[in-house]
CSV table of C-alpha atoms in Angstrom, one decimal:
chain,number,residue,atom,x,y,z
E,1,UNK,CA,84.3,43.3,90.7
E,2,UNK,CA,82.7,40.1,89.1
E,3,UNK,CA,86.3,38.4,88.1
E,4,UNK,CA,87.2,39.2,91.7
E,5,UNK,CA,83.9,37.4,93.0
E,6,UNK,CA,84.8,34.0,90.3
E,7,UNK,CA,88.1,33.7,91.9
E,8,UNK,CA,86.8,33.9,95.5
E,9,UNK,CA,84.1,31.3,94.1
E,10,UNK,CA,86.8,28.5,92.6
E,11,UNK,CA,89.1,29.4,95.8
E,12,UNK,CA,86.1,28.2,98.7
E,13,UNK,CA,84.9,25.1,96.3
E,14,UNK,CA,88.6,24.4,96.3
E,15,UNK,CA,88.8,23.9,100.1
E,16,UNK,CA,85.2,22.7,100.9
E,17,UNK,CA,84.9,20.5,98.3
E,18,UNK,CA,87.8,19.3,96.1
E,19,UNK,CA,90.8,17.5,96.6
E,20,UNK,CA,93.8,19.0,97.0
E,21,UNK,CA,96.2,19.4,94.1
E,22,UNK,CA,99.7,19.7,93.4
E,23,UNK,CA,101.1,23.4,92.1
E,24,UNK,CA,102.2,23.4,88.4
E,25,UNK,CA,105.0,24.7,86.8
E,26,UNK,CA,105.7,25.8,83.9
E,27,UNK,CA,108.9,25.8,83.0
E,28,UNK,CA,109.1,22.5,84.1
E,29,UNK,CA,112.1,21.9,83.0
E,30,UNK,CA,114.0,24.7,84.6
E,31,UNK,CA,112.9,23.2,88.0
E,32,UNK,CA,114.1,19.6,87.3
E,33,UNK,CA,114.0,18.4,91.3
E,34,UNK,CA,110.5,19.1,91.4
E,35,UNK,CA,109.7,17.5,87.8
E,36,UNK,CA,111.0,14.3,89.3
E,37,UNK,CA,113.3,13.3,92.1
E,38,UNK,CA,115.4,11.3,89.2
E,39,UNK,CA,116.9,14.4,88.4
E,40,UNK,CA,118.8,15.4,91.7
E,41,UNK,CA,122.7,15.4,91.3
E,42,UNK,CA,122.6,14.3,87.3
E,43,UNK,CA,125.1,16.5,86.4
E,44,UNK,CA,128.4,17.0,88.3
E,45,UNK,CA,128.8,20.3,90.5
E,46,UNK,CA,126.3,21.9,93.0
E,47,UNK,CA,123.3,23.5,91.5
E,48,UNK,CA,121.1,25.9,93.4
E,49,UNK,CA,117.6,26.7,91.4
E,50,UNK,CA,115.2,28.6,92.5
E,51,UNK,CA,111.8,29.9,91.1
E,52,UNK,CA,108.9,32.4,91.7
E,53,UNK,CA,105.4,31.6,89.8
E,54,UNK,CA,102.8,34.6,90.3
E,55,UNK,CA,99.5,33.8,88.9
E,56,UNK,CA,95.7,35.2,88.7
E,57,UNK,CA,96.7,39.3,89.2
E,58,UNK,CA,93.2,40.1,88.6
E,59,UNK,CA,92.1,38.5,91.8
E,60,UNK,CA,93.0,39.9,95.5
E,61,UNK,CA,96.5,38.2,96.4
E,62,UNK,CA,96.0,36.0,93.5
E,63,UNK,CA,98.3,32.9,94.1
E,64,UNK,CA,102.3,33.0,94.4
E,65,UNK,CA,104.7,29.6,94.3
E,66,UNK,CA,108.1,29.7,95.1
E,67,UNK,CA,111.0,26.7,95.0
E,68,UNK,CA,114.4,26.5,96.3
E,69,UNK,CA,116.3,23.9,95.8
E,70,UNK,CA,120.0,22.7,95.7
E,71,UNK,CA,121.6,19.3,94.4
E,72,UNK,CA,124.6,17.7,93.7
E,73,UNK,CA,126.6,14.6,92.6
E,74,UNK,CA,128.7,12.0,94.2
E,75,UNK,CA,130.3,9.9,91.0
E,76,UNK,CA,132.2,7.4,93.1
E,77,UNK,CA,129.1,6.4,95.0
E,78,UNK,CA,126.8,6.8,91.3
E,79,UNK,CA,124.6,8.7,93.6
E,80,UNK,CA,123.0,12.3,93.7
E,81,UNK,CA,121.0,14.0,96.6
E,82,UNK,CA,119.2,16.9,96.7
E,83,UNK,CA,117.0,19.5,99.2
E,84,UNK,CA,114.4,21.3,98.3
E,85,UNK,CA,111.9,23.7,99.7
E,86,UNK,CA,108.2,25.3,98.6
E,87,UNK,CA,106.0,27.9,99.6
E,88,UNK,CA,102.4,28.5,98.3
E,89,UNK,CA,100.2,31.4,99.3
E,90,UNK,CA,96.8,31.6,97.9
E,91,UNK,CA,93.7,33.8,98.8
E,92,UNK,CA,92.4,36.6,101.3
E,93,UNK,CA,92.5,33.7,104.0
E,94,UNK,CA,95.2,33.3,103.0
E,95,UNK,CA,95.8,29.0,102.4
E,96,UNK,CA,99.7,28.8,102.6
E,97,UNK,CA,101.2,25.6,101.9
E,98,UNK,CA,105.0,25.0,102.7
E,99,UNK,CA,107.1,21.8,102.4
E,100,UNK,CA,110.3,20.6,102.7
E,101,UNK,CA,111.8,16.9,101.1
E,102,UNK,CA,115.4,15.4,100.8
E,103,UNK,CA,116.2,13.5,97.5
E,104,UNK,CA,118.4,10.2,96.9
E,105,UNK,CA,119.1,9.0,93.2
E,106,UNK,CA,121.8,6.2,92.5
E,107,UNK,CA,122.3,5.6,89.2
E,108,UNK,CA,124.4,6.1,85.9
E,109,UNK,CA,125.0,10.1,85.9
E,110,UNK,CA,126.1,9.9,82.3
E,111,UNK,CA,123.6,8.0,80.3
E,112,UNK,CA,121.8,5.2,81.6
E,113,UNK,CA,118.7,4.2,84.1
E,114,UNK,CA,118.7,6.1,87.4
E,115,UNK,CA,116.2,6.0,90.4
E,116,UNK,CA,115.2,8.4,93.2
E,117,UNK,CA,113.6,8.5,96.0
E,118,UNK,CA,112.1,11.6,97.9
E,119,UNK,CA,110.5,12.3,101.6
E,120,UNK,CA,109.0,15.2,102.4
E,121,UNK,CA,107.3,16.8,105.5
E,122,UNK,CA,104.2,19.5,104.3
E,123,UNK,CA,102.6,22.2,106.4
E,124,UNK,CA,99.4,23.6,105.2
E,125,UNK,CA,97.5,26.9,107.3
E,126,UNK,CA,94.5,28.5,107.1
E,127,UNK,CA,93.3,32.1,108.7
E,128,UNK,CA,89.7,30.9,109.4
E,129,UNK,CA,89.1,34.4,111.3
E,130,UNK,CA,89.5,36.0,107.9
E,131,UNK,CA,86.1,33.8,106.6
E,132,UNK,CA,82.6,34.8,107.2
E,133,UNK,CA,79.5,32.4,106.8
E,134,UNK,CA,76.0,33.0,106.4
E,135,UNK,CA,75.3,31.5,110.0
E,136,UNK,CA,77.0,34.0,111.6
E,137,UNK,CA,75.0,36.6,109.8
E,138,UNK,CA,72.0,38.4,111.4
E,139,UNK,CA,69.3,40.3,108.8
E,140,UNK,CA,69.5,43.5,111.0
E,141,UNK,CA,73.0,43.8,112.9
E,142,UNK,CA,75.1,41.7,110.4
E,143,UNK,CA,77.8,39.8,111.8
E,144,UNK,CA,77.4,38.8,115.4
E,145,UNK,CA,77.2,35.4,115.8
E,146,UNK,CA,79.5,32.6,116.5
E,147,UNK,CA,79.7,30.1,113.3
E,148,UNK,CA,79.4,26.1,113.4
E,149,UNK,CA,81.6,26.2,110.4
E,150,UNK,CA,84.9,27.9,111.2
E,151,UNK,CA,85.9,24.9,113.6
E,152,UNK,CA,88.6,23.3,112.1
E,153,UNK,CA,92.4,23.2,112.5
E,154,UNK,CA,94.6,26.0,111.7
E,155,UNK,CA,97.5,23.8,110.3
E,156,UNK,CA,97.5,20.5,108.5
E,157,UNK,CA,100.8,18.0,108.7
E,158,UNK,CA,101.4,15.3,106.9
E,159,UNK,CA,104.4,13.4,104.9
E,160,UNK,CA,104.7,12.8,101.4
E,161,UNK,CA,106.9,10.3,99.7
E,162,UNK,CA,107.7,10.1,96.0
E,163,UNK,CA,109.6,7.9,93.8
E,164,UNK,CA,111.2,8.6,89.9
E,165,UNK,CA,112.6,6.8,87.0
E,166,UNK,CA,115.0,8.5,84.3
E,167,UNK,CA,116.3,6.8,81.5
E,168,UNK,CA,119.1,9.1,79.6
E,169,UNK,CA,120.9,8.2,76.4
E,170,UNK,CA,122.9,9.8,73.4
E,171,UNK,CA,122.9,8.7,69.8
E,172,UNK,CA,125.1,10.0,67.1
E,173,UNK,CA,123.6,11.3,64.0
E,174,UNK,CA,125.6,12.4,60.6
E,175,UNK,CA,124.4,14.0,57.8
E,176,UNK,CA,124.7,13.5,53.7
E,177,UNK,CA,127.2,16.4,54.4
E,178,UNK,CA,129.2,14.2,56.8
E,179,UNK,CA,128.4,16.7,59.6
E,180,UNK,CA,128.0,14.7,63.2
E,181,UNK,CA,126.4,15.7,66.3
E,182,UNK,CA,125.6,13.8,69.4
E,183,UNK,CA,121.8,14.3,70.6
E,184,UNK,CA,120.6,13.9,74.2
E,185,UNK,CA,117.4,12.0,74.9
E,186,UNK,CA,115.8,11.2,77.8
E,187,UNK,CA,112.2,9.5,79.4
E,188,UNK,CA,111.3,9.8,83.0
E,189,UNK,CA,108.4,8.8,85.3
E,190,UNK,CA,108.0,10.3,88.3
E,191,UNK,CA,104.7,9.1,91.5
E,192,UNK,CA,104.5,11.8,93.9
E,193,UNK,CA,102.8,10.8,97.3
E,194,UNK,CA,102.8,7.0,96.9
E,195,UNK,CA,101.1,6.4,99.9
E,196,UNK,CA,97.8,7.3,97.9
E,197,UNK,CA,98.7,5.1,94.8
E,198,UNK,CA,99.3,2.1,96.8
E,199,UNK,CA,96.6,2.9,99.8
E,200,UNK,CA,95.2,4.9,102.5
E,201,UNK,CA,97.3,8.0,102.1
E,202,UNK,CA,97.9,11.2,104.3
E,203,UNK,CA,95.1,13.1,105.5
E,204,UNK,CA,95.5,16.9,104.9
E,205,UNK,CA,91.6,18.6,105.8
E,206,UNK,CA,91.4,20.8,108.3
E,207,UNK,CA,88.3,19.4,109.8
E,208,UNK,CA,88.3,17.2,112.4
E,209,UNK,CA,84.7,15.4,111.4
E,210,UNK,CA,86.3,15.3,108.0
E,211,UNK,CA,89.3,13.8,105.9
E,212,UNK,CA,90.8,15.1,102.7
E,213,UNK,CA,93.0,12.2,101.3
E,214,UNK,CA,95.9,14.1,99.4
E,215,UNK,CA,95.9,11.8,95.7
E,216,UNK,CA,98.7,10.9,94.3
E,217,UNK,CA,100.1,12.8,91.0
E,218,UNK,CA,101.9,10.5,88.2
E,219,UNK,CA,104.1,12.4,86.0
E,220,UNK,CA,105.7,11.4,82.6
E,221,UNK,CA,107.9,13.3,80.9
E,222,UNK,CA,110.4,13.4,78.0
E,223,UNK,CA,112.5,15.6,76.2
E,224,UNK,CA,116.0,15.3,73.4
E,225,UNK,CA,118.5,18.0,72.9
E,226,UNK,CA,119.9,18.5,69.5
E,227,UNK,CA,123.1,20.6,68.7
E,228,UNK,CA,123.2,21.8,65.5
E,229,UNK,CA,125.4,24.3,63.9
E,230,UNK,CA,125.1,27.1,60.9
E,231,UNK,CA,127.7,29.5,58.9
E,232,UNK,CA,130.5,26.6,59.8
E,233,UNK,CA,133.8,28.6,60.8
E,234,UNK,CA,132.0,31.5,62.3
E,235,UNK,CA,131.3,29.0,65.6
E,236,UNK,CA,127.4,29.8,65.2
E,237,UNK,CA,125.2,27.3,67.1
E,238,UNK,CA,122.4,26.5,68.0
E,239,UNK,CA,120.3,24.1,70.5
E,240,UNK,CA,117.2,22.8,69.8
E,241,UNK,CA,114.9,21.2,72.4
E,242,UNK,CA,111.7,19.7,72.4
E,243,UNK,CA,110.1,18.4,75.6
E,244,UNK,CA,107.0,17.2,76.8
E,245,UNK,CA,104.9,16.2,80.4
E,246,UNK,CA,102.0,14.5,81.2
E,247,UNK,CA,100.8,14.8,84.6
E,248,UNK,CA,97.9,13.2,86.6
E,249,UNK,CA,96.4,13.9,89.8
E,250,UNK,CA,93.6,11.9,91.5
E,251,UNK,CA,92.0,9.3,93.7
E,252,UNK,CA,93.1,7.2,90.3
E,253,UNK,CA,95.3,9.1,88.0
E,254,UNK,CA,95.8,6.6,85.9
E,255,UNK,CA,92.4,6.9,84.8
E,256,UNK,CA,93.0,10.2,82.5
E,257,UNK,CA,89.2,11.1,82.4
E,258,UNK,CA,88.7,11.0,86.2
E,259,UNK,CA,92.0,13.1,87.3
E,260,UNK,CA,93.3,16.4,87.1
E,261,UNK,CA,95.5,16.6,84.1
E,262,UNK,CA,97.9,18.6,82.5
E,263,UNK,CA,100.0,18.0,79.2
E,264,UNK,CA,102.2,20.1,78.1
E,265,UNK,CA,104.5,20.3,74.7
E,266,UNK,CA,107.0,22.8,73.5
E,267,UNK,CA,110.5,23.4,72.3
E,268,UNK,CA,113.5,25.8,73.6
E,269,UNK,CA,116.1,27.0,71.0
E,270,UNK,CA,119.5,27.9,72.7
E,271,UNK,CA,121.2,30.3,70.5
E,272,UNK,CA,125.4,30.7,70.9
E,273,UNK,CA,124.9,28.9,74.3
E,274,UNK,CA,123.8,32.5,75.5
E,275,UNK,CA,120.3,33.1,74.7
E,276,UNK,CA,117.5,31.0,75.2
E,277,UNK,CA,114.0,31.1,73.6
E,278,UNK,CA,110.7,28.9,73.9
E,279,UNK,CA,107.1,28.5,73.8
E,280,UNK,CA,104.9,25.6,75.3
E,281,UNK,CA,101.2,24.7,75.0
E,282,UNK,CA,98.9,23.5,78.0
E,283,UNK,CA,96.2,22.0,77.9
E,284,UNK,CA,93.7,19.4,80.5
E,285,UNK,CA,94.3,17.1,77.2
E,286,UNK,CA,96.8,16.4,74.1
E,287,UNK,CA,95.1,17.7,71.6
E,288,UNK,CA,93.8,21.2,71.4
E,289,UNK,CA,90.6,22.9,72.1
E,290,UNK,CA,88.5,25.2,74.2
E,291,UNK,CA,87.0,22.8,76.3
E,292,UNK,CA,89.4,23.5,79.0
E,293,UNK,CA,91.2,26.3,79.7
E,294,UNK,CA,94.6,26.0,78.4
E,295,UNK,CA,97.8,28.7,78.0
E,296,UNK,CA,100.4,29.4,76.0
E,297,UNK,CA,104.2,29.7,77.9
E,298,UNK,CA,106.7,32.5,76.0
E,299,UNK,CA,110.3,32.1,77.9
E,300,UNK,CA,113.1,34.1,77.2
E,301,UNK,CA,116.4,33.2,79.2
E,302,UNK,CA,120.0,34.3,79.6
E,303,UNK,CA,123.3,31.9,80.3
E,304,UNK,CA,126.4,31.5,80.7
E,305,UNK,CA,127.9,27.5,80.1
E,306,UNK,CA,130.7,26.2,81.3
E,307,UNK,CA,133.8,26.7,78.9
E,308,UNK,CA,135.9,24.0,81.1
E,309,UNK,CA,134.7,21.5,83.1
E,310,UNK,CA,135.5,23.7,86.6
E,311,UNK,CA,134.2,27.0,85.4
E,312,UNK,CA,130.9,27.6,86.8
E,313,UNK,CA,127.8,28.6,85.2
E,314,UNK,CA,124.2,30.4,85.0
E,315,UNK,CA,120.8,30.5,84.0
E,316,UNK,CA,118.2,33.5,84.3
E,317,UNK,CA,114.8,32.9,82.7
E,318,UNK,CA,111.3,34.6,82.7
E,319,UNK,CA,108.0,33.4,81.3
E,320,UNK,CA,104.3,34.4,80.7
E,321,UNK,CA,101.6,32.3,80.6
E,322,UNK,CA,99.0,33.6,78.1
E,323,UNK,CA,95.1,31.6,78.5
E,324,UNK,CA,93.2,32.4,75.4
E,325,UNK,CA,90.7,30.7,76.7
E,326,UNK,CA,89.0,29.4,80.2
E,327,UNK,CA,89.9,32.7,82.8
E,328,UNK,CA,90.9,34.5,79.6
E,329,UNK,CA,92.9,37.5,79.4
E,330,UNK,CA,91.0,39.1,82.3
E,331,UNK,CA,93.0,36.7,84.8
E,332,UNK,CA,95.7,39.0,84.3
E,333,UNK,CA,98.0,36.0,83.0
E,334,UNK,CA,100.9,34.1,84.7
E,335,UNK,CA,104.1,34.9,85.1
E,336,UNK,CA,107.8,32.9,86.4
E,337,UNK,CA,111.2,33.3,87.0
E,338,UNK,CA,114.3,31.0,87.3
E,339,UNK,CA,117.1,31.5,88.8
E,340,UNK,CA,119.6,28.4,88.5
E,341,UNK,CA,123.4,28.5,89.4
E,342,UNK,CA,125.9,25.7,88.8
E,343,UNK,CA,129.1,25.4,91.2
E,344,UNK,CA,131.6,23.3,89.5
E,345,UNK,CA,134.9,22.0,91.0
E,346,UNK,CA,133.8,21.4,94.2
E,347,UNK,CA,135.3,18.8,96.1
E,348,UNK,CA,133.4,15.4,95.8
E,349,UNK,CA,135.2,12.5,98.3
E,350,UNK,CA,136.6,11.0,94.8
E,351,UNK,CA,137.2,11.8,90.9
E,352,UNK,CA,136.0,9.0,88.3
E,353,UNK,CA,138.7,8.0,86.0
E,354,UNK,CA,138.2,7.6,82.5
E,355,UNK,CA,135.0,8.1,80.1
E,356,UNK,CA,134.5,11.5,77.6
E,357,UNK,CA,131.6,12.9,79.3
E,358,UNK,CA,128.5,14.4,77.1
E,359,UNK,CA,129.7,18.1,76.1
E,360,UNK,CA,132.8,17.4,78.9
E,361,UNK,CA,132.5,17.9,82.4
E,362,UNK,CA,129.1,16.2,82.0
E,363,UNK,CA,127.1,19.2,80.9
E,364,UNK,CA,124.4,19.2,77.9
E,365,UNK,CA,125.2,22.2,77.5
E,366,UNK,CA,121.8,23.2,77.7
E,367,UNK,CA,120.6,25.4,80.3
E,368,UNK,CA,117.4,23.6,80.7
E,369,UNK,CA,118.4,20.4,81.3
């Protein structure tokens, strides 16, 4: 019963009082659309993702987000769009949060700079019938009167527009044993509601005396992916892949010690282009401590790459969040899945000419990204 009450505590402070804030993810890379809009249509095909993030079991209803999202790439126009929908449901009340936003990127899809931008239009509702406050309360009959609180709106609209960078690039490596292998590298930034950054943004309270400004969320992020291969003439391989993000949400999130941050480090190994393991550390900060509560992501995935440039491919992945400290284990932990499906050979309105794309047919061949 007490963990239940906590998690009703940190859910009304989060609506009275605090901003709002942006959901997390965290396989962040296996949603790329929502990691930044740089991302949409980056490798040829369509791709259809989608992913499911349950969180805080110990509490009534806990808190759910789900993504759907599809992409793809137009070469002749070095341009990729995408679409992309959320749901969030958190509470008794319950506070759901839905959105939809179209993507535009134009920029190398091979290896080079490429910018995006994103509009979105964002729903929030509230169930105020299902709150009861202490004015409404009698000492001897309990609950009959009307309350001077539960007067706000039962929806909140507003738009959202976001903006990212991504800067991708390869570089050849060879060994002492004259083995070479091409690695992957890439460094994005992505601003999410950009109205904030640059001025008075959207209002999203539900109180008509009463404005809730929604703050703008930087994100930087960065990642490489190596190829490497072992017991030569066997075709055993393997794909290392280390990736990081930084994000920061606030009135001034470039100001690290006045937002809501979030770093995050890890590497995925891809074994035989089949089987894909990983494990990430979060944290409110870079380095490590108990300070803030921080987890500990285990992923395990399944896939299925692309043997030709048409052939079509998969990617099924599931991950726990463990927080040793913070909530602790009595939150029940988190847990996400991903779902991500690549069409190729679909008809584009025209086929580049010439160029060796990376791993052909422009795939990593990394199921990540």
């Amino acid at each position: 019963m007490k963990i239940r009450q906590i998690f009703l505590c940190i859910f009304l402070l989060r609506i009275c009082f605090a901003t709002a804030q942006d959901p997390h993810i965290s396989q962040f890379f296996a949603n790329r659309l929502y990691l930044n809009p740089a991302f949409a249509g980056i490798d040829d095909g369509l791709l259809v993702n989608a992913t499911a993030r349950n969180q805080w079991y110990a509490a009534n209803k806990g808190y759910s987000f789900y993504t759907l999202s599809a992409e793809w790439q137009e070469p002749c126009w070095r341009s990729g769009f995408g679409l992309m929908l959320t749901h969030a449901r958190e509470g008794l009340a319950p506070l759901v949060s839905s959105s939809g936003a179209l993507t535009y990127r134009y920029g190398d899809y091979e290896k080079g700079f490429n910018v995006a931008l994103q509009c979105s239009f964002n729903q929030k509702y509230l169930d105020w019938s299902r709150f009861t406050f202490s004015d409404e309360l009698d000492p001897v009959f309990g609950d009959i009167y009307g309350s001077a609180v539960a007067d706000g709106e039962a929806t909140a609209t507003f738009l959202g527009i976001a903006a990212g960078l991504l800067y991708r690039w390869d570089s050849r490596v060879k060994t002492r044993g004259g083995m070479k292998f091409q690695t992957r590298w890439h460094l994005g930034l992505a601003a999410h509601h950009l109205a904030s950054l640059f001025g008075e943004g959207p209002d999203a309270s539900f109180l008509p005396y009463d404005t809730e400004e929604v703050p703008p969320r930087l994100t930087l992020h960065g990642g490489v992916i190596i190829p490497l291969t072992f017991l030569k003439g066997v075709n055993n391989s393997l794909l290392i892949s280390p990736n990081f993000r930084l994000e920061s949400q606030g009135p001034e999130p470039y100001n690290l010690g006045k937002s809501q941050t979030l770093f995050s480090g890890g590497i995925y190994v891809v074994f035989m282009n089949k089987l894909t393991v990983g494990a990430l550390y979060h944290n409110r900060s870079i380095a490590a401590g108990t300070r803030h509560t921080s987890a500990m992501t285990y992923a395990i995935g399944l896939s299925s790459l692309p043997t030709t440039a048409k052939s079509d491919a998969f990617y099924i992945g599931l991950s726990i969040d463990v927080n040793p400290t913070g909530l602790g284990w009595e939150s029940k932990n988190t847990y996400e899945f991903n779902f991500r499906y690549t069409f190729r050979g679909g008809k584009t309105f025209c086929t580049p000419t010439g160029g060796q794309r990376f791993g052909g047919g422009g795939s990593t061949g990394c199921p990540l990204w």
